[in-house]
XYZ file of N, CA and C in Angstrom:
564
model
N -31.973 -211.349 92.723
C -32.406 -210.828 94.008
C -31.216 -210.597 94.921
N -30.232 -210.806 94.466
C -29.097 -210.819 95.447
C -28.474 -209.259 96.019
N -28.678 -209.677 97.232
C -28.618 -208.116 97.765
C -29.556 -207.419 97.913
N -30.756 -207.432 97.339
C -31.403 -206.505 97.335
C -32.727 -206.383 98.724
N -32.813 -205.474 99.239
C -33.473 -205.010 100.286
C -34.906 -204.238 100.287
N -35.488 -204.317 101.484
C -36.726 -203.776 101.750
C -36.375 -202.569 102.282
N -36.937 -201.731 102.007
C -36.982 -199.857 102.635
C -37.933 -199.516 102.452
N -38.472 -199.040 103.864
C -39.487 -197.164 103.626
C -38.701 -196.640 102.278
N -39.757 -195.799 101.671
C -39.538 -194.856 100.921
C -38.679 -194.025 101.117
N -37.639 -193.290 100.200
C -36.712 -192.334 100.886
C -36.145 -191.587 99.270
N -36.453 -189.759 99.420
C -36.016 -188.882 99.077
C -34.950 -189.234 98.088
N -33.716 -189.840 98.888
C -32.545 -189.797 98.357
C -33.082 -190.373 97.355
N -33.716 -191.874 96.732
C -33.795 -192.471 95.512
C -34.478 -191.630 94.504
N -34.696 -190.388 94.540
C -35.458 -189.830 93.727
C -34.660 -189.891 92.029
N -33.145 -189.574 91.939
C -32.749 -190.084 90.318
C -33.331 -191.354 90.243
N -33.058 -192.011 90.834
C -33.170 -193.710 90.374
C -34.302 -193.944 90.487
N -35.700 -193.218 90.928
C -36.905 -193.484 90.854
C -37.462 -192.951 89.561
N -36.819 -191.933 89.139
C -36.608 -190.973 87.918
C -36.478 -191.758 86.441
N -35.450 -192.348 86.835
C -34.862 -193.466 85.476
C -35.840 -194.641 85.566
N -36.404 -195.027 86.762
C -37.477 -196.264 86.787
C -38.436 -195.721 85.752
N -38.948 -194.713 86.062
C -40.356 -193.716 85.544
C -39.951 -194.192 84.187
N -38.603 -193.738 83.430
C -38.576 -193.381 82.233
C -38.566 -194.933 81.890
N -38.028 -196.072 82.280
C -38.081 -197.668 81.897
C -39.547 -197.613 81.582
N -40.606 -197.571 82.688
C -41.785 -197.813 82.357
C -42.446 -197.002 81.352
N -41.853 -195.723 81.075
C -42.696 -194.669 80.350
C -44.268 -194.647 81.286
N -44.449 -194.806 81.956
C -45.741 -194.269 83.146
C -45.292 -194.329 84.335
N -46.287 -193.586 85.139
C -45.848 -192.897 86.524
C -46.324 -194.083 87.329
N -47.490 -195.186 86.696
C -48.475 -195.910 87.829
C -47.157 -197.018 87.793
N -45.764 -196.907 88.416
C -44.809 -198.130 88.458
C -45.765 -198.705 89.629
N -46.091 -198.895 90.354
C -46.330 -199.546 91.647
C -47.809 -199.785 92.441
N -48.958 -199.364 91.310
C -50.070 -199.760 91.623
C -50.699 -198.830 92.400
N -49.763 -197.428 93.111
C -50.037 -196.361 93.829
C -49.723 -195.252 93.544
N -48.549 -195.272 92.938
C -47.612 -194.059 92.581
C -48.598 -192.510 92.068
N -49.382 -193.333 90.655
C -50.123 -191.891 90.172
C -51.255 -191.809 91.130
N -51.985 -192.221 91.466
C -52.984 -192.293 92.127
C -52.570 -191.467 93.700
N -51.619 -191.749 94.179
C -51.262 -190.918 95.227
C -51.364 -189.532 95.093
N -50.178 -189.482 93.932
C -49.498 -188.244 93.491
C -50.293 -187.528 93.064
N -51.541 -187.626 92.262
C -52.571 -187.087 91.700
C -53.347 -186.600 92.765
N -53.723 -187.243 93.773
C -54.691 -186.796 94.852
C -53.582 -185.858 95.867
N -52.626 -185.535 95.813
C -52.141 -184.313 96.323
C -51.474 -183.494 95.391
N -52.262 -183.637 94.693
C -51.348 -182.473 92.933
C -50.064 -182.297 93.203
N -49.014 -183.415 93.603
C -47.536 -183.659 93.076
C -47.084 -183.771 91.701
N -46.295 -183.270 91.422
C -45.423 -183.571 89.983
C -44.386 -184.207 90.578
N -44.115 -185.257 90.231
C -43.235 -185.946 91.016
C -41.673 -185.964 90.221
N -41.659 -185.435 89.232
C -40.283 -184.929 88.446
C -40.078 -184.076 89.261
N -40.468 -183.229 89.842
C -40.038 -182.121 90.695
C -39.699 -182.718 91.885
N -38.623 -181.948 92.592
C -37.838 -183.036 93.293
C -38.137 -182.594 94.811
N -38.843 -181.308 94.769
C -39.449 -180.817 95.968
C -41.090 -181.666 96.160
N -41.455 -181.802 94.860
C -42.953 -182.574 95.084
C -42.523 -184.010 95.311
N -41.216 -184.553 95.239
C -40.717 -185.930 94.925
C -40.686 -186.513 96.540
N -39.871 -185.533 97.093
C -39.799 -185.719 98.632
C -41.237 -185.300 99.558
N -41.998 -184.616 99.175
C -43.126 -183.986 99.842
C -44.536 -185.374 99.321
N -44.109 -186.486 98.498
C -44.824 -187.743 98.300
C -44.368 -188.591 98.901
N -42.806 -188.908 98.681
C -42.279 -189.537 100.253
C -42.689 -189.448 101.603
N -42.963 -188.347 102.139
C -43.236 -187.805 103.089
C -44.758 -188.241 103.644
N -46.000 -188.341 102.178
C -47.138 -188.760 102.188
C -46.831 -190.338 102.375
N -46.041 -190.912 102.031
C -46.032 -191.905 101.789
C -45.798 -193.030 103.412
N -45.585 -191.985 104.269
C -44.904 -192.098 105.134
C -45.644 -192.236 106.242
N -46.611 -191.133 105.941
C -48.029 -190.995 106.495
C -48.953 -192.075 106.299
N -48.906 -192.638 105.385
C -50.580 -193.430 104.724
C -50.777 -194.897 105.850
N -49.478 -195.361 106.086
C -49.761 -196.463 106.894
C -50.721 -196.467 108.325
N -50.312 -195.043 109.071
C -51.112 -194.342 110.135
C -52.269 -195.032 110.442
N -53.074 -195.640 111.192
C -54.262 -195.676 111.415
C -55.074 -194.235 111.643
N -54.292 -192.925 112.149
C -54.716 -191.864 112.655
C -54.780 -190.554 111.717
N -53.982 -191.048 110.152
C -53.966 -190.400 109.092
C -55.176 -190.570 108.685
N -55.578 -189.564 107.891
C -56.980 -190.213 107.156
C -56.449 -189.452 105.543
N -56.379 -190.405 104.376
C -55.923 -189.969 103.654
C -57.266 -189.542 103.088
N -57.477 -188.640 101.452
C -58.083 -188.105 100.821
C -58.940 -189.065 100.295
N -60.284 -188.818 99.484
C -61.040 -190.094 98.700
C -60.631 -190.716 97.936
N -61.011 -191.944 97.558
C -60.266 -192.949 96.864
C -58.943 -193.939 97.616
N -58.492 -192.785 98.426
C -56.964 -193.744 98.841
C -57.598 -194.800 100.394
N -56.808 -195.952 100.444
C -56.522 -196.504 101.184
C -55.166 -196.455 102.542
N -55.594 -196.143 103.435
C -54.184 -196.353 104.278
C -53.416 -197.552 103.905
N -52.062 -197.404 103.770
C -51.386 -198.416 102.844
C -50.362 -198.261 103.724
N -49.109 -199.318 103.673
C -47.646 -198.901 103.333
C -47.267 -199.599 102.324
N -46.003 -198.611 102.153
C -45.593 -198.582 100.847
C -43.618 -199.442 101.324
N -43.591 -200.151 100.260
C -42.070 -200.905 100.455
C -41.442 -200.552 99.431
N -40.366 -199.985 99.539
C -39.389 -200.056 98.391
C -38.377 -201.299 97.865
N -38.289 -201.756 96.805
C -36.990 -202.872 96.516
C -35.667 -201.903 95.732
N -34.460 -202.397 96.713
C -33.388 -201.030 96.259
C -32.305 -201.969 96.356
N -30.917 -202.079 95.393
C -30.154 -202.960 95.843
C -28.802 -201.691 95.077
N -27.853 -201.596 95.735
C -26.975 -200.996 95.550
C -27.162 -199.841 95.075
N -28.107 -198.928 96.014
C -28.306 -197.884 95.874
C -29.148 -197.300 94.887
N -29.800 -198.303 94.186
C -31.013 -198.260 92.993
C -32.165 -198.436 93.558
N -32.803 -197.703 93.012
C -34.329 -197.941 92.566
C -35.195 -198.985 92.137
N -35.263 -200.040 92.611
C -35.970 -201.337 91.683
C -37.081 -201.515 91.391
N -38.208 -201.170 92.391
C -39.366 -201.426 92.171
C -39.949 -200.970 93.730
N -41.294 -201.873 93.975
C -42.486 -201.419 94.940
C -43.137 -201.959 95.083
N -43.725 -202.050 96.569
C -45.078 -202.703 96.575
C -45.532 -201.948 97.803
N -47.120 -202.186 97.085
C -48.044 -201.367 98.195
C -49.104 -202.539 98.428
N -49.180 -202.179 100.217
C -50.361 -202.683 100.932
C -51.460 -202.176 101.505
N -52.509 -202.084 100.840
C -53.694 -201.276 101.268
C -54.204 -202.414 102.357
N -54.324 -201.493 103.334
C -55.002 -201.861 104.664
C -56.114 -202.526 104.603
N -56.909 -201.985 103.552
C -58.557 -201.952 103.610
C -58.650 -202.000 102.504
N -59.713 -202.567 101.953
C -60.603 -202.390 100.460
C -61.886 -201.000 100.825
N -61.298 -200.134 100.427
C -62.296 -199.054 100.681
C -63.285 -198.363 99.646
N -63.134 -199.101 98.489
C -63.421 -198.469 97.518
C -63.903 -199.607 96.121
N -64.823 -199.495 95.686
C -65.050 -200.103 94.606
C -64.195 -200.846 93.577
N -62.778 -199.697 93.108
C -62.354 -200.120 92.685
C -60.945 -201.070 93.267
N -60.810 -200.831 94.179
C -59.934 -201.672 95.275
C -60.589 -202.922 95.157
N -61.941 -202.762 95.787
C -62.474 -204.328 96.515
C -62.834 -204.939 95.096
N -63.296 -204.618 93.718
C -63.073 -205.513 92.645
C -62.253 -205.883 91.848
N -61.008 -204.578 91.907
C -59.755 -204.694 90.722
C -58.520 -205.018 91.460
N -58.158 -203.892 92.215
C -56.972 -203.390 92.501
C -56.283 -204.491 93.680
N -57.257 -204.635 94.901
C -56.884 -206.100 95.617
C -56.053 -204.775 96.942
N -55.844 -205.845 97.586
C -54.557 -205.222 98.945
C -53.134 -205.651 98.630
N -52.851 -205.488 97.565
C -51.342 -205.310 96.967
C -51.163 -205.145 95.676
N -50.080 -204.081 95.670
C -49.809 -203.727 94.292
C -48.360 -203.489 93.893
N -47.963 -204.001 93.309
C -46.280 -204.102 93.177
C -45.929 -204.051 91.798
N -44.517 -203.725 91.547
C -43.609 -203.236 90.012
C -42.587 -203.656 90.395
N -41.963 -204.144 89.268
C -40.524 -204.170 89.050
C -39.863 -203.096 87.559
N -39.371 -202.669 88.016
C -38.720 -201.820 86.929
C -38.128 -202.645 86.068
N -38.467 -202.433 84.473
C -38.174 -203.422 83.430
C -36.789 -204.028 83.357
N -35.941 -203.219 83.739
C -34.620 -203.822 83.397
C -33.926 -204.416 84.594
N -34.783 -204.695 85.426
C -34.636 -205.499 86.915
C -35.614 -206.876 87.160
N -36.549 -207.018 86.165
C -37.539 -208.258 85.882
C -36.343 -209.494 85.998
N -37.126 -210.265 86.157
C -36.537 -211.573 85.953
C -35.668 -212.651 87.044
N -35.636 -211.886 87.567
C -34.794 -211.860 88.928
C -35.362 -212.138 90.893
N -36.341 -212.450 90.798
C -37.130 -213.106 91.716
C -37.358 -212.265 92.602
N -37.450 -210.379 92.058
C -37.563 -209.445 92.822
C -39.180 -209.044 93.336
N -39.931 -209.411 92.070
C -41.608 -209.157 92.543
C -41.608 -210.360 93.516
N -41.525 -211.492 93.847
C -41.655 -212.474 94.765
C -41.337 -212.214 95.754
N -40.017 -211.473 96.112
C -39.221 -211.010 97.155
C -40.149 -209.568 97.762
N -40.755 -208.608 96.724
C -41.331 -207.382 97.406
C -42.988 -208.344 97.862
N -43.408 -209.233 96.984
C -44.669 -209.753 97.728
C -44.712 -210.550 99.075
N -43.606 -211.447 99.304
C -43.273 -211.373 100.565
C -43.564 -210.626 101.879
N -42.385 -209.876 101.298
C -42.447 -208.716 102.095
C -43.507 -208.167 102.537
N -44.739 -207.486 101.769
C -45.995 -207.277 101.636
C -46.919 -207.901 102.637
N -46.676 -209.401 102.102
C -47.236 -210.503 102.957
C -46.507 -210.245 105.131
N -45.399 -210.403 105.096
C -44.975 -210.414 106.324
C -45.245 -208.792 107.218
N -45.910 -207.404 106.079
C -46.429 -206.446 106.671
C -47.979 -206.856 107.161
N -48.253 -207.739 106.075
C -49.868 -207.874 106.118
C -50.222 -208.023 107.504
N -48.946 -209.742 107.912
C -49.340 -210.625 109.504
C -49.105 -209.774 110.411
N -47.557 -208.704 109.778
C -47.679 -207.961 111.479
C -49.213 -206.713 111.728
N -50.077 -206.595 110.770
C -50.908 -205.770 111.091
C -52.418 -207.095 111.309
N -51.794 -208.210 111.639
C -53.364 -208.915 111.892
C -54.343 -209.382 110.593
N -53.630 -208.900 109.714
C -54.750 -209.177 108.212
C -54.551 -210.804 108.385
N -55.740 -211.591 108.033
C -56.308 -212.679 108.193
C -56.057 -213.184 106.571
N -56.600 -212.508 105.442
C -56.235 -212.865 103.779
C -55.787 -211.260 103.150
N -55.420 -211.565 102.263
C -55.555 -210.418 101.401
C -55.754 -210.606 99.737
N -56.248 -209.927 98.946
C -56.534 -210.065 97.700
C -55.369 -209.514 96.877
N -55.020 -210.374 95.907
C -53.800 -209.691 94.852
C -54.579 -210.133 93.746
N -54.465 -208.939 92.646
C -55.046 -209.398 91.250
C -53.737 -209.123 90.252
N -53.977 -209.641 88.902
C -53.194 -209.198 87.767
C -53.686 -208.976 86.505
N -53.524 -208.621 85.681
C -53.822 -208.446 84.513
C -54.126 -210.051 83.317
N -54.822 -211.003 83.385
C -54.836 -212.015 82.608
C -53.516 -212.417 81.603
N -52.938 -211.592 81.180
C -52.101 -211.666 80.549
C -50.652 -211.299 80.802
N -50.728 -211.059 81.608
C -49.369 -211.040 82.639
C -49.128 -212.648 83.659
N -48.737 -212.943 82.933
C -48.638 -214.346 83.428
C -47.374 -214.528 84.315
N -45.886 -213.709 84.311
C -45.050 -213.602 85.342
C -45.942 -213.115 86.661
N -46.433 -212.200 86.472
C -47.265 -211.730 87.562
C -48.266 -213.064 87.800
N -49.133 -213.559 87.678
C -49.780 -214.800 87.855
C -48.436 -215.504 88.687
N -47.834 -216.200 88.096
C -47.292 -216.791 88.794
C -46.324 -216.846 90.185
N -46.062 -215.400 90.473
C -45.249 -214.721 91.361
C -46.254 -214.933 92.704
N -47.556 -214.527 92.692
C -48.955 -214.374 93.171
C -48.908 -216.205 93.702
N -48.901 -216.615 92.510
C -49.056 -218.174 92.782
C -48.700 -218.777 93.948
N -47.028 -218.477 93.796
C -45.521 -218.694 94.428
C -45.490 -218.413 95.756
N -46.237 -217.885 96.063
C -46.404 -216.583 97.169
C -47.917 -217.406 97.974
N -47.904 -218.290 97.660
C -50.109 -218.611 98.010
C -50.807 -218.189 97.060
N -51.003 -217.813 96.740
C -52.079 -217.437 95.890
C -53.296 -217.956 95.402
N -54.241 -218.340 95.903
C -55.284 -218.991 95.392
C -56.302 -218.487 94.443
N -56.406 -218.661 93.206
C -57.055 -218.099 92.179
C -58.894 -217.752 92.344
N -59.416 -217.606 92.441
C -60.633 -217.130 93.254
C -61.448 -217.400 91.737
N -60.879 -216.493 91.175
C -61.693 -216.428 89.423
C -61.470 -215.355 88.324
N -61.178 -215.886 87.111
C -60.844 -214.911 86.182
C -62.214 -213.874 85.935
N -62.576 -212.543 85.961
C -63.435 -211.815 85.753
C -62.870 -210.711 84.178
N -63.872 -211.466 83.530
C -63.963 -210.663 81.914
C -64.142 -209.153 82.400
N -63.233 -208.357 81.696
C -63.575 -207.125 81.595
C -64.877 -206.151 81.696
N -65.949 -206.958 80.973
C -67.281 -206.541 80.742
C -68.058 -206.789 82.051
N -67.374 -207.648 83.325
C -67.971 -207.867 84.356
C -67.843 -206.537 85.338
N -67.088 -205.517 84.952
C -67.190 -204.536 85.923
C -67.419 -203.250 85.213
N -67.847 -202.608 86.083
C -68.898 -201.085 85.891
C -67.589 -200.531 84.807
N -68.185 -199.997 84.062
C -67.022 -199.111 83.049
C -66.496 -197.753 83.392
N -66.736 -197.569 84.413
C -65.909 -196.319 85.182
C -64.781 -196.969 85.846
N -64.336 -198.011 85.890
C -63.267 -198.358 86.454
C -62.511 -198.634 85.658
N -62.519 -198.659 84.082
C -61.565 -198.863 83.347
C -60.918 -200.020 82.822
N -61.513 -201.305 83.300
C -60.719 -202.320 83.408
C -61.061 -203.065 81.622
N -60.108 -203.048 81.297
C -59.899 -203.815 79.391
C -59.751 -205.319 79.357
N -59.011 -205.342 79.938
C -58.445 -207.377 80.184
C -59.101 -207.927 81.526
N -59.137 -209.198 81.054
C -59.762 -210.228 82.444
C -58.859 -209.552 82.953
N -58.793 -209.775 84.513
C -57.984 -210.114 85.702
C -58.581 -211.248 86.387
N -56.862 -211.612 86.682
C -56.799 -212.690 87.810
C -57.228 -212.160 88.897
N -58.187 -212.648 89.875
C -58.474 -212.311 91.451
C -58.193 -213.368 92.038
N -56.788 -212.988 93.221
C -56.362 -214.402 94.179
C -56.581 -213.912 95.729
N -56.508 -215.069 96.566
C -56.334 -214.783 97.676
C -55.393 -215.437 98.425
N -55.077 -214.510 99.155
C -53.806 -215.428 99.859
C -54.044 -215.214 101.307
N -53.785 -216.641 101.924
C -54.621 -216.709 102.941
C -53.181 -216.412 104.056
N -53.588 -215.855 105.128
C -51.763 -215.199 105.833
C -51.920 -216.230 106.926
């Protein structure tokens, strides 16, 4: 974690958000990324659609924005340390949506694989957390994948109070969900 910082989103990281993409081989690094990008038909390899999602991104926190269906007013944090790309986390304002208020939770964060290990998801959930208090949020929900157990424990580290593991088969099958998830709450 040394060195490494919180930022708004910003244009310039677009290589190094580029090379993140390709670590993960998927676009969803950050729990928002495709889901954004998709609801304003960005290609985000394109470096004009790259900055013009920044730009959305920039917007979503707004109380006065009203983003498209499905999305949540969020902000979005970047983790960047010497001019890299590291990872993300997003804070949805609100559970607005089905799959928010059972899966997805009011935070969603990545670390880019070859930056794991390093006490950087703890450091962007933080962060997350200290956006939450300055907007008045009282708890917020973070989930993980059952089997992501760094993630479990980061959540933990952070407050996290485990609420209850929910089997896959417990939610509507339009939401997609394959593995339990962890559902925590963390009380601010």
């Amino acid at each position: 974690m040394t060195h490494a910082k919180l930022i708004r989103p910003s244009a310039s990281f677009y290589a190094s958000w580029l090379e993140s993409w390709d670590e993960w081989g998927t676009l969803d690094q950050d729990g928002a990324a495709a889901f954004v990008a998709a609801r304003y038909d960005l290609d985000l390899r394109d470096s004009s659609d790259f900055a013009a999602w920044v730009e959305v991104l920039h917007h979503l926190p707004r109380e006065s924005f009203q983003p498209p269906g499905g999305l949540a007013n969020q902000s979005t944090i970047w983790v960047v340390r010497d001019d890299v790309y590291l990872g993300a986390v997003s804070l949805r304002h609100s559970l607005v949506n089905e799959y928010l208020t059972e899966v997805g939770g009011h935070i969603g964060y990545g670390i880019r694989p070859s930056a794991r290990g390093h006490g950087l998801a703890k450091f962007a959930l933080k962060g997350a957390l200290d956006e939450a208090r300055e907007l008045s949020m009282e708890r917020v929900m973070v989930t993980c994948k059952q089997p992501n157990v760094a993630s479990a424990r980061t959540i933990e580290a952070c407050g996290g109070v485990l609420e209850r593991v929910c089997p896959p088969e417990s939610f509507a099958p339009d939401l997609g969900v394959t593995e339990p998830i962890l559902r925590y709450w963390i009380t601010l």
